[in-house]
mmCIF file of C-alpha atoms and ligand atoms in Angstrom:
data_model
loop_
_atom_site.group_PDB
_atom_site.id
_atom_site.type_symbol
_atom_site.label_atom_id
_atom_site.label_comp_id
_atom_site.label_asym_id
_atom_site.label_seq_id
_atom_site.Cartn_x
_atom_site.Cartn_y
_atom_site.Cartn_z
ATOM 1 C CA MET X 1 -46.127 85.846 -22.684
ATOM 2 C CA LYS X 2 -49.398 86.175 -24.449
ATOM 3 C CA VAL X 3 -51.646 89.100 -24.669
ATOM 4 C CA THR X 4 -55.361 88.694 -25.493
ATOM 5 C CA VAL X 5 -58.372 90.777 -25.541
ATOM 6 C CA ASP X 6 -61.497 89.656 -23.983
ATOM 7 C CA ARG X 7 -64.100 90.901 -26.224
ATOM 8 C CA SER X 8 -66.962 90.367 -23.781
ATOM 9 C CA ALA X 9 -65.289 92.824 -21.441
ATOM 10 C CA CYS X 10 -64.153 95.170 -23.907
ATOM 11 C CA TYR X 11 -66.353 98.411 -24.172
ATOM 12 C CA GLY X 12 -64.609 100.019 -27.053
ATOM 13 C CA SER X 13 -62.643 103.065 -25.766
ATOM 14 C CA ALA X 14 -60.005 102.373 -28.533
ATOM 15 C CA GLU X 15 -57.310 103.560 -25.973
ATOM 16 C CA CYS X 16 -55.207 100.352 -26.595
ATOM 17 C CA ALA X 17 -55.058 100.842 -30.274
ATOM 18 C CA HIS X 18 -53.725 104.460 -29.547
ATOM 19 C CA ARG X 19 -51.225 103.478 -26.997
ATOM 20 C CA ALA X 20 -49.807 100.534 -28.771
ATOM 21 C CA PRO X 21 -51.046 100.585 -32.411
ATOM 22 C CA ALA X 22 -48.455 98.051 -33.625
ATOM 23 C CA VAL X 23 -50.104 95.493 -31.372
ATOM 24 C CA PHE X 24 -53.676 96.471 -30.893
ATOM 25 C CA GLY X 25 -56.165 97.304 -33.580
ATOM 26 C CA PHE X 26 -59.761 98.577 -33.399
ATOM 27 C CA GLU X 27 -62.636 97.299 -35.403
ATOM 28 C CA ASP X 28 -66.522 97.072 -35.096
ATOM 29 C CA GLY X 29 -66.221 98.757 -31.766
ATOM 30 C CA TYR X 30 -63.820 96.451 -30.230
ATOM 31 C CA GLY X 31 -60.020 96.301 -29.464
ATOM 32 C CA PHE X 32 -58.139 93.238 -30.872
ATOM 33 C CA VAL X 33 -54.586 91.934 -30.916
ATOM 34 C CA ARG X 34 -53.175 92.086 -34.412
ATOM 35 C CA PRO X 35 -52.377 88.692 -36.016
ATOM 36 C CA GLY X 36 -48.626 87.866 -35.082
ATOM 37 C CA GLN X 37 -48.651 90.084 -32.133
ATOM 38 C CA GLU X 38 -49.841 87.704 -29.617
ATOM 39 C CA GLU X 39 -46.545 87.036 -27.854
ATOM 40 C CA THR X 40 -45.897 90.766 -27.021
ATOM 41 C CA ALA X 41 -47.048 90.811 -23.392
ATOM 42 C CA ASP X 42 -43.543 91.696 -22.189
ATOM 43 C CA ASP X 43 -43.416 94.995 -24.138
ATOM 44 C CA PRO X 44 -43.829 97.754 -21.699
ATOM 45 C CA ARG X 45 -46.387 99.605 -23.991
ATOM 46 C CA VAL X 46 -48.515 96.391 -24.025
ATOM 47 C CA CYS X 47 -48.213 96.230 -20.259
ATOM 48 C CA GLU X 48 -49.257 99.882 -19.986
ATOM 49 C CA ALA X 49 -52.167 99.345 -22.243
ATOM 50 C CA ALA X 50 -53.362 96.586 -20.210
ATOM 51 C CA GLU X 51 -53.130 98.590 -16.943
ATOM 52 C CA ARG X 52 -54.802 101.468 -18.448
ATOM 53 C CA CYS X 53 -57.650 99.632 -20.270
ATOM 54 C CA PRO X 54 -60.718 101.003 -18.628
ATOM 55 C CA SER X 55 -62.512 97.689 -18.614
ATOM 56 C CA GLN X 56 -59.597 95.515 -17.871
ATOM 57 C CA ALA X 57 -60.282 93.608 -20.961
ATOM 58 C CA ILE X 58 -56.495 93.094 -21.939
ATOM 59 C CA LEU X 59 -55.169 89.936 -20.486
ATOM 60 C CA LEU X 60 -51.528 89.116 -20.119
ATOM 61 C CA GLY X 61 -50.572 85.580 -19.371
ATOM 62 C CA GLU X 62 -48.882 82.319 -20.481
HETATM 63 S S1 SF4 O 1 -58.384 99.777 -24.125
HETATM 64 FE FE1 SF4 O 1 -59.624 98.091 -23.309
HETATM 65 S S2 SF4 O 1 -61.904 98.757 -23.504
HETATM 66 FE FE2 SF4 O 1 -60.640 100.070 -24.804
HETATM 67 S S3 SF4 O 1 -60.726 99.081 -26.780
HETATM 68 FE FE3 SF4 O 1 -58.861 98.395 -25.668
HETATM 69 S S4 SF4 O 1 -59.542 96.452 -24.842
HETATM 70 FE FE4 SF4 O 1 -61.460 97.638 -25.322
#
């Protein structure tokens, strides 16, 4: 499953990058999925980051 960050929804709390730093980075005030880490949506840390993102900008899907 794929994980993406909706940049237009992200408001830059950086929590995802703290919670799962191997998958999420933080740059220019936005969280992003590190290149090559797009297929990690099944990882519990990624699910937790998505659940706890304060703006629900982390999307898990096919
Ligand atoms: S946790 Fe959500 S709001 Fe915070 S940086 Fe990550 S994607 Fe953006």
